[in-house]
PDB file of C-alpha atoms in Angstrom:
ATOM      1  CA  UNK A   1     266.566  77.803 329.551  1.00 44.00           C
ATOM      2  CA  UNK A   2     265.327  76.066 332.709  1.00 43.00           C
ATOM      3  CA  UNK A   3     262.517  78.581 333.128  1.00 44.00           C
ATOM      4  CA  UNK A   4     260.974  77.113 329.989  1.00 45.00           C
ATOM      5  CA  UNK A   5     260.675  73.664 331.513  1.00 45.00           C
ATOM      6  CA  UNK A   6     259.716  74.651 335.065  1.00 45.00           C
ATOM      7  CA  UNK A   7     256.638  76.797 335.680  1.00 45.00           C
ATOM      8  CA  UNK A   8     257.303  79.959 337.631  1.00 44.00           C
ATOM      9  CA  UNK A   9     255.025  81.504 340.194  1.00 46.00           C
ATOM     10  CA  UNK A  10     253.438  84.788 339.289  1.00 45.00           C
ATOM     11  CA  UNK A  11     252.293  87.646 341.515  1.00 46.00           C
ATOM     12  CA  UNK A  12     250.966  86.346 344.791  1.00 45.00           C
ATOM     13  CA  UNK A  13     252.725  83.007 344.307  1.00 45.00           C
ATOM     14  CA  UNK A  14     249.568  81.146 343.267  1.00 42.00           C
ATOM     15  CA  UNK A  15     249.465  81.475 339.488  1.00 45.00           C
ATOM     16  CA  UNK A  16     251.753  79.342 337.326  1.00 48.00           C
ATOM     17  CA  UNK A  17     252.956  80.647 333.979  1.00 51.00           C
ATOM     18  CA  UNK A  18     253.158  77.801 331.464  1.00 50.00           C
ATOM     19  CA  UNK A  19     253.324  79.868 328.283  1.00 51.00           C
ATOM     20  CA  UNK A  20     257.080  79.324 327.865  1.00 58.00           C
ATOM     21  CA  UNK A  21     256.591  75.614 328.393  1.00 54.00           C
ATOM     22  CA  UNK A  22     253.828  75.497 325.783  1.00 53.00           C
ATOM     23  CA  UNK A  23     255.935  77.450 323.307  1.00 53.00           C
ATOM     24  CA  UNK A  24     258.931  75.147 323.806  1.00 55.00           C
ATOM     25  CA  UNK A  25     256.898  71.954 323.653  1.00 51.00           C
ATOM     26  CA  UNK A  26     254.954  72.857 320.537  1.00 50.00           C
ATOM     27  CA  UNK A  27     257.341  74.995 318.485  1.00 51.00           C
ATOM     28  CA  UNK A  28     260.859  73.637 319.127  1.00 49.00           C
ATOM     29  CA  UNK A  29     262.451  70.723 317.382  1.00 47.00           C
ATOM     30  CA  UNK A  30     262.074  67.443 319.293  1.00 49.00           C
ATOM     31  CA  UNK A  31     262.980  68.436 322.822  1.00 46.00           C
ATOM     32  CA  UNK A  32     262.257  65.267 324.761  1.00 48.00           C
ATOM     33  CA  UNK A  33     265.882  64.899 325.817  1.00 49.00           C
ATOM     34  CA  UNK A  34     265.764  68.310 327.512  1.00 49.00           C
ATOM     35  CA  UNK A  35     262.441  67.465 329.166  1.00 48.00           C
ATOM     36  CA  UNK A  36     263.599  64.041 330.292  1.00 47.00           C
ATOM     37  CA  UNK A  37     266.662  65.465 332.006  1.00 48.00           C
ATOM     38  CA  UNK A  38     264.882  68.372 333.678  1.00 51.00           C
ATOM     39  CA  UNK A  39     261.545  66.839 334.657  1.00 50.00           C
ATOM     40  CA  UNK A  40     261.236  63.644 336.753  1.00 50.00           C
ATOM     41  CA  UNK A  41     258.157  62.441 334.850  1.00 49.00           C
ATOM     42  CA  UNK A  42     260.105  61.952 331.644  1.00 48.00           C
ATOM     43  CA  UNK A  43     262.788  59.462 332.603  1.00 48.00           C
ATOM     44  CA  UNK A  44     262.170  57.211 329.575  1.00 48.00           C
ATOM     45  CA  UNK A  45     260.807  59.255 326.669  1.00 50.00           C
ATOM     46  CA  UNK A  46     259.471  57.338 323.652  1.00 52.00           C
ATOM     47  CA  UNK A  47     261.385  57.465 320.412  1.00 56.00           C
ATOM     48  CA  UNK A  48     260.561  60.677 318.603  1.00 53.00           C
ATOM     49  CA  UNK A  49     260.260  60.748 314.842  1.00 56.00           C
ATOM     50  CA  UNK A  50     259.319  63.656 312.656  1.00 56.00           C
ATOM     51  CA  UNK A  51     255.806  62.243 312.159  1.00 58.00           C
ATOM     52  CA  UNK A  52     254.932  61.924 315.849  1.00 58.00           C
ATOM     53  CA  UNK A  53     256.900  64.896 317.236  1.00 58.00           C
ATOM     54  CA  UNK A  54     253.881  67.162 317.677  1.00 60.00           C
ATOM     55  CA  UNK A  55     251.843  64.397 319.302  1.00 61.00           C
ATOM     56  CA  UNK A  56     254.643  63.516 321.718  1.00 61.00           C
ATOM     57  CA  UNK A  57     255.241  67.182 322.571  1.00 65.00           C
ATOM     58  CA  UNK A  58     251.531  67.747 323.124  1.00 67.00           C
ATOM     59  CA  UNK A  59     251.301  64.688 325.357  1.00 69.00           C
ATOM     60  CA  UNK A  60     254.222  65.913 327.463  1.00 68.00           C
ATOM     61  CA  UNK A  61     252.664  69.367 327.661  1.00 67.00           C
ATOM     62  CA  UNK A  62     249.366  67.926 328.855  1.00 72.00           C
ATOM     63  CA  UNK A  63     251.099  65.868 331.551  1.00 72.00           C
ATOM     64  CA  UNK A  64     253.117  68.844 332.804  1.00 70.00           C
ATOM     65  CA  UNK A  65     250.081  71.145 332.816  1.00 69.00           C
ATOM     66  CA  UNK A  66     248.029  68.528 334.652  1.00 68.00           C
ATOM     67  CA  UNK A  67     250.702  68.096 337.299  1.00 69.00           C
ATOM     68  CA  UNK A  68     251.135  71.856 337.628  1.00 67.00           C
ATOM     69  CA  UNK A  69     247.420  72.543 338.077  1.00 64.00           C
ATOM     70  CA  UNK A  70     247.075  69.627 340.474  1.00 59.00           C
ATOM     71  CA  UNK A  71     249.895  70.987 342.633  1.00 56.00           C
ATOM     72  CA  UNK A  72     248.449  74.502 342.403  1.00 52.00           C
ATOM     73  CA  UNK A  73     244.916  73.455 343.364  1.00 51.00           C
ATOM     74  CA  UNK A  74     246.094  71.404 346.326  1.00 48.00           C
ATOM     75  CA  UNK A  75     248.392  74.230 347.474  1.00 49.00           C
ATOM     76  CA  UNK A  76     245.640  76.869 347.408  1.00 50.00           C
ATOM     77  CA  UNK A  77     242.924  74.667 348.923  1.00 48.00           C
ATOM     78  CA  UNK A  78     242.369  75.042 352.688  1.00 49.00           C
ATOM     79  CA  UNK A  79     243.512  71.976 354.701  1.00 48.00           C
ATOM     80  CA  UNK A  80     239.937  71.181 355.748  1.00 46.00           C
ATOM     81  CA  UNK A  81     238.823  70.841 352.104  1.00 47.00           C
ATOM     82  CA  UNK A  82     241.724  68.728 350.846  1.00 49.00           C
ATOM     83  CA  UNK A  83     240.686  65.215 349.890  1.00 52.00           C
ATOM     84  CA  UNK A  84     243.513  62.734 349.506  1.00 54.00           C
ATOM     85  CA  UNK A  85     242.230  59.972 347.261  1.00 58.00           C
ATOM     86  CA  UNK A  86     245.169  57.715 348.123  1.00 68.00           C
ATOM     87  CA  UNK A  87     244.477  57.420 351.874  1.00 75.00           C
ATOM     88  CA  UNK A  88     241.592  56.462 354.107  1.00 82.00           C
ATOM     89  CA  UNK A  89     239.937  59.687 355.229  1.00 77.00           C
ATOM     90  CA  UNK A  90     239.658  58.435 358.827  1.00 78.00           C
ATOM     91  CA  UNK A  91     242.781  56.405 359.677  1.00 83.00           C
ATOM     92  CA  UNK A  92     245.016  57.638 356.791  1.00 76.00           C
ATOM     93  CA  UNK A  93     245.871  54.042 355.783  1.00 76.00           C
ATOM     94  CA  UNK A  94     247.120  53.449 352.248  1.00 74.00           C
ATOM     95  CA  UNK A  95     245.619  50.674 350.121  1.00 70.00           C
ATOM     96  CA  UNK A  96     247.861  47.811 349.054  1.00 67.00           C
ATOM     97  CA  UNK A  97     247.744  46.308 345.579  1.00 64.00           C
ATOM     98  CA  UNK A  98     246.612  42.894 346.820  1.00 63.00           C
ATOM     99  CA  UNK A  99     243.843  44.273 349.042  1.00 65.00           C
ATOM    100  CA  UNK A 100     240.342  45.185 347.978  1.00 68.00           C
ATOM    101  CA  UNK A 101     239.983  48.788 346.802  1.00 71.00           C
ATOM    102  CA  UNK A 102     238.856  51.454 349.230  1.00 76.00           C
ATOM    103  CA  UNK A 103     235.173  52.157 349.695  1.00 79.00           C
ATOM    104  CA  UNK A 104     233.992  55.455 348.213  1.00 80.00           C
ATOM    105  CA  UNK A 105     231.411  57.724 349.785  1.00 82.00           C
ATOM    106  CA  UNK A 106     228.240  56.960 347.867  1.00 78.00           C
ATOM    107  CA  UNK A 107     226.929  60.507 347.999  1.00 78.00           C
ATOM    108  CA  UNK A 108     229.882  62.709 347.027  1.00 77.00           C
ATOM    109  CA  UNK A 109     232.089  60.069 345.336  1.00 74.00           C
ATOM    110  CA  UNK A 110     235.179  61.851 346.715  1.00 76.00           C
ATOM    111  CA  UNK A 111     236.039  60.501 350.182  1.00 81.00           C
ATOM    112  CA  UNK A 112     237.575  57.025 350.395  1.00 82.00           C
ATOM    113  CA  UNK A 113     237.643  54.674 353.354  1.00 83.00           C
ATOM    114  CA  UNK A 114     239.428  51.415 354.138  1.00 83.00           C
ATOM    115  CA  UNK A 115     236.409  49.987 355.984  1.00 83.00           C
ATOM    116  CA  UNK A 116     232.796  50.606 356.841  1.00 84.00           C
ATOM    117  CA  UNK A 117     233.845  51.353 360.426  1.00 87.00           C
ATOM    118  CA  UNK A 118     236.153  54.190 359.309  1.00 87.00           C
ATOM    119  CA  UNK A 119     233.435  55.535 357.029  1.00 86.00           C
ATOM    120  CA  UNK A 120     230.780  55.628 359.755  1.00 85.00           C
ATOM    121  CA  UNK A 121     233.225  57.092 362.328  1.00 87.00           C
ATOM    122  CA  UNK A 122     234.281  59.865 359.946  1.00 85.00           C
ATOM    123  CA  UNK A 123     230.778  60.765 358.739  1.00 84.00           C
ATOM    124  CA  UNK A 124     230.208  63.586 361.256  1.00 86.00           C
ATOM    125  CA  UNK A 125     233.399  65.322 360.081  1.00 85.00           C
ATOM    126  CA  UNK A 126     232.691  64.601 356.422  1.00 83.00           C
ATOM    127  CA  UNK A 127     228.981  65.486 356.336  1.00 83.00           C
ATOM    128  CA  UNK A 128     229.254  69.217 355.465  1.00 82.00           C
ATOM    129  CA  UNK A 129     231.835  68.728 352.703  1.00 82.00           C
ATOM    130  CA  UNK A 130     229.890  65.742 351.394  1.00 81.00           C
ATOM    131  CA  UNK A 131     226.662  67.725 351.176  1.00 83.00           C
ATOM    132  CA  UNK A 132     228.373  70.606 349.364  1.00 83.00           C
ATOM    133  CA  UNK A 133     230.043  68.233 346.879  1.00 81.00           C
ATOM    134  CA  UNK A 134     226.791  66.354 346.279  1.00 79.00           C
ATOM    135  CA  UNK A 135     224.907  69.610 345.658  1.00 81.00           C
ATOM    136  CA  UNK A 136     227.610  70.706 343.206  1.00 81.00           C
ATOM    137  CA  UNK A 137     227.358  67.372 341.369  1.00 77.00           C
ATOM    138  CA  UNK A 138     223.565  67.681 341.174  1.00 76.00           C
ATOM    139  CA  UNK A 139     223.885  71.241 339.868  1.00 78.00           C
ATOM    140  CA  UNK A 140     226.387  70.139 337.205  1.00 77.00           C
ATOM    141  CA  UNK A 141     224.194  67.175 336.214  1.00 74.00           C
ATOM    142  CA  UNK A 142     221.149  69.438 335.912  1.00 72.00           C
ATOM    143  CA  UNK A 143     223.122  71.824 333.702  1.00 72.00           C
ATOM    144  CA  UNK A 144     224.265  68.891 331.560  1.00 70.00           C
ATOM    145  CA  UNK A 145     220.691  67.564 331.361  1.00 70.00           C
ATOM    146  CA  UNK A 146     219.427  71.033 330.390  1.00 70.00           C
ATOM    147  CA  UNK A 147     222.054  71.288 327.642  1.00 72.00           C
ATOM    148  CA  UNK A 148     221.161  67.802 326.424  1.00 69.00           C
ATOM    149  CA  UNK A 149     217.470  68.753 326.329  1.00 69.00           C
ATOM    150  CA  UNK A 150     218.324  71.907 324.371  1.00 72.00           C
ATOM    151  CA  UNK A 151     220.320  69.848 321.875  1.00 71.00           C
ATOM    152  CA  UNK A 152     217.536  67.281 321.519  1.00 70.00           C
ATOM    153  CA  UNK A 153     214.975  70.041 320.990  1.00 73.00           C
ATOM    154  CA  UNK A 154     217.157  71.747 318.398  1.00 72.00           C
ATOM    155  CA  UNK A 155     217.787  68.402 316.712  1.00 70.00           C
ATOM    156  CA  UNK A 156     214.081  67.532 316.564  1.00 72.00           C
ATOM    157  CA  UNK A 157     213.277  71.031 315.268  1.00 73.00           C
ATOM    158  CA  UNK A 158     215.897  70.565 312.550  1.00 74.00           C
ATOM    159  CA  UNK A 159     214.478  67.163 311.593  1.00 75.00           C
ATOM    160  CA  UNK A 160     210.967  68.659 311.424  1.00 76.00           C
ATOM    161  CA  UNK A 161     212.251  71.575 309.335  1.00 76.00           C
ATOM    162  CA  UNK A 162     214.107  69.201 307.011  1.00 76.00           C
ATOM    163  CA  UNK A 163     211.027  67.031 306.458  1.00 77.00           C
ATOM    164  CA  UNK A 164     208.849  70.130 305.889  1.00 80.00           C
ATOM    165  CA  UNK A 165     211.418  71.465 303.415  1.00 79.00           C
ATOM    166  CA  UNK A 166     211.469  68.136 301.572  1.00 78.00           C
ATOM    167  CA  UNK A 167     207.667  68.182 301.387  1.00 79.00           C
ATOM    168  CA  UNK A 168     207.716  71.781 300.118  1.00 79.00           C
ATOM    169  CA  UNK A 169     210.189  70.803 297.387  1.00 77.00           C
ATOM    170  CA  UNK A 170     207.912  67.929 296.360  1.00 77.00           C
ATOM    171  CA  UNK A 171     204.929  70.300 296.291  1.00 76.00           C
ATOM    172  CA  UNK A 172     206.848  72.793 294.137  1.00 75.00           C
ATOM    173  CA  UNK A 173     207.915  70.036 291.742  1.00 69.00           C
ATOM    174  CA  UNK A 174     204.332  68.774 291.641  1.00 68.00           C
ATOM    175  CA  UNK A 175     203.067  72.288 290.953  1.00 66.00           C
ATOM    176  CA  UNK A 176     205.520  72.676 288.072  1.00 61.00           C
ATOM    177  CA  UNK A 177     204.483  69.356 286.582  1.00 59.00           C
ATOM    178  CA  UNK A 178     200.825  70.222 287.067  1.00 59.00           C
ATOM    179  CA  UNK A 179     201.182  73.641 285.445  1.00 58.00           C
ATOM    180  CA  UNK A 180     203.015  72.206 282.451  1.00 59.00           C
ATOM    181  CA  UNK A 181     200.247  69.631 282.007  1.00 59.00           C
ATOM    182  CA  UNK A 182     197.653  72.387 282.302  1.00 57.00           C
ATOM    183  CA  UNK A 183     199.457  74.480 279.664  1.00 59.00           C
ATOM    184  CA  UNK A 184     199.662  71.535 277.299  1.00 60.00           C
ATOM    185  CA  UNK A 185     195.954  70.823 277.848  1.00 56.00           C
ATOM    186  CA  UNK A 186     194.989  74.444 277.225  1.00 56.00           C
ATOM    187  CA  UNK A 187     197.013  74.499 273.987  1.00 57.00           C
ATOM    188  CA  UNK A 188     195.282  71.431 272.647  1.00 58.00           C
ATOM    189  CA  UNK A 189     191.875  72.871 273.448  1.00 56.00           C
ATOM    190  CA  UNK A 190     192.546  76.096 271.644  1.00 54.00           C
TER     191      UNK A 190
END
């Protein structure tokens, strides 16, 4: 029963199997009491009614899957590539609630620093990872822009087609009206 609420490691120890968790969360009767007792995230589950059971179960599933993948990605990532967003990358200081938020690297948007001094001191170590992250962001943005251009082109082609089709319908209706007038004229002449 506990294997359904805790992901197990598969071959190689890096892949998490969440199929039992998904099945339990989506198909069982309200199971928030079982989740709240077995998983530390769910200490105070909301009240579950029949109407919102599937939504609550889906929300819990999403949280568990997010935490599982986050743990998996940080466990498989080499130590040099790990970026801890909750510490200064240079001095490892943690931000306090009453202090100003950490500065973020303008280029990669990933590394955070408590001061400009820490950021400039750490730049030589951060430069290679920053460049790779920035290039990846540019590549993703270009792909998104390309997809957006494709959608705009398809949309404009559809609008053009729709207006041409509307004009063709008007022409056909006009031709029918014109031919009926011509027939009535030819009958009166004969």
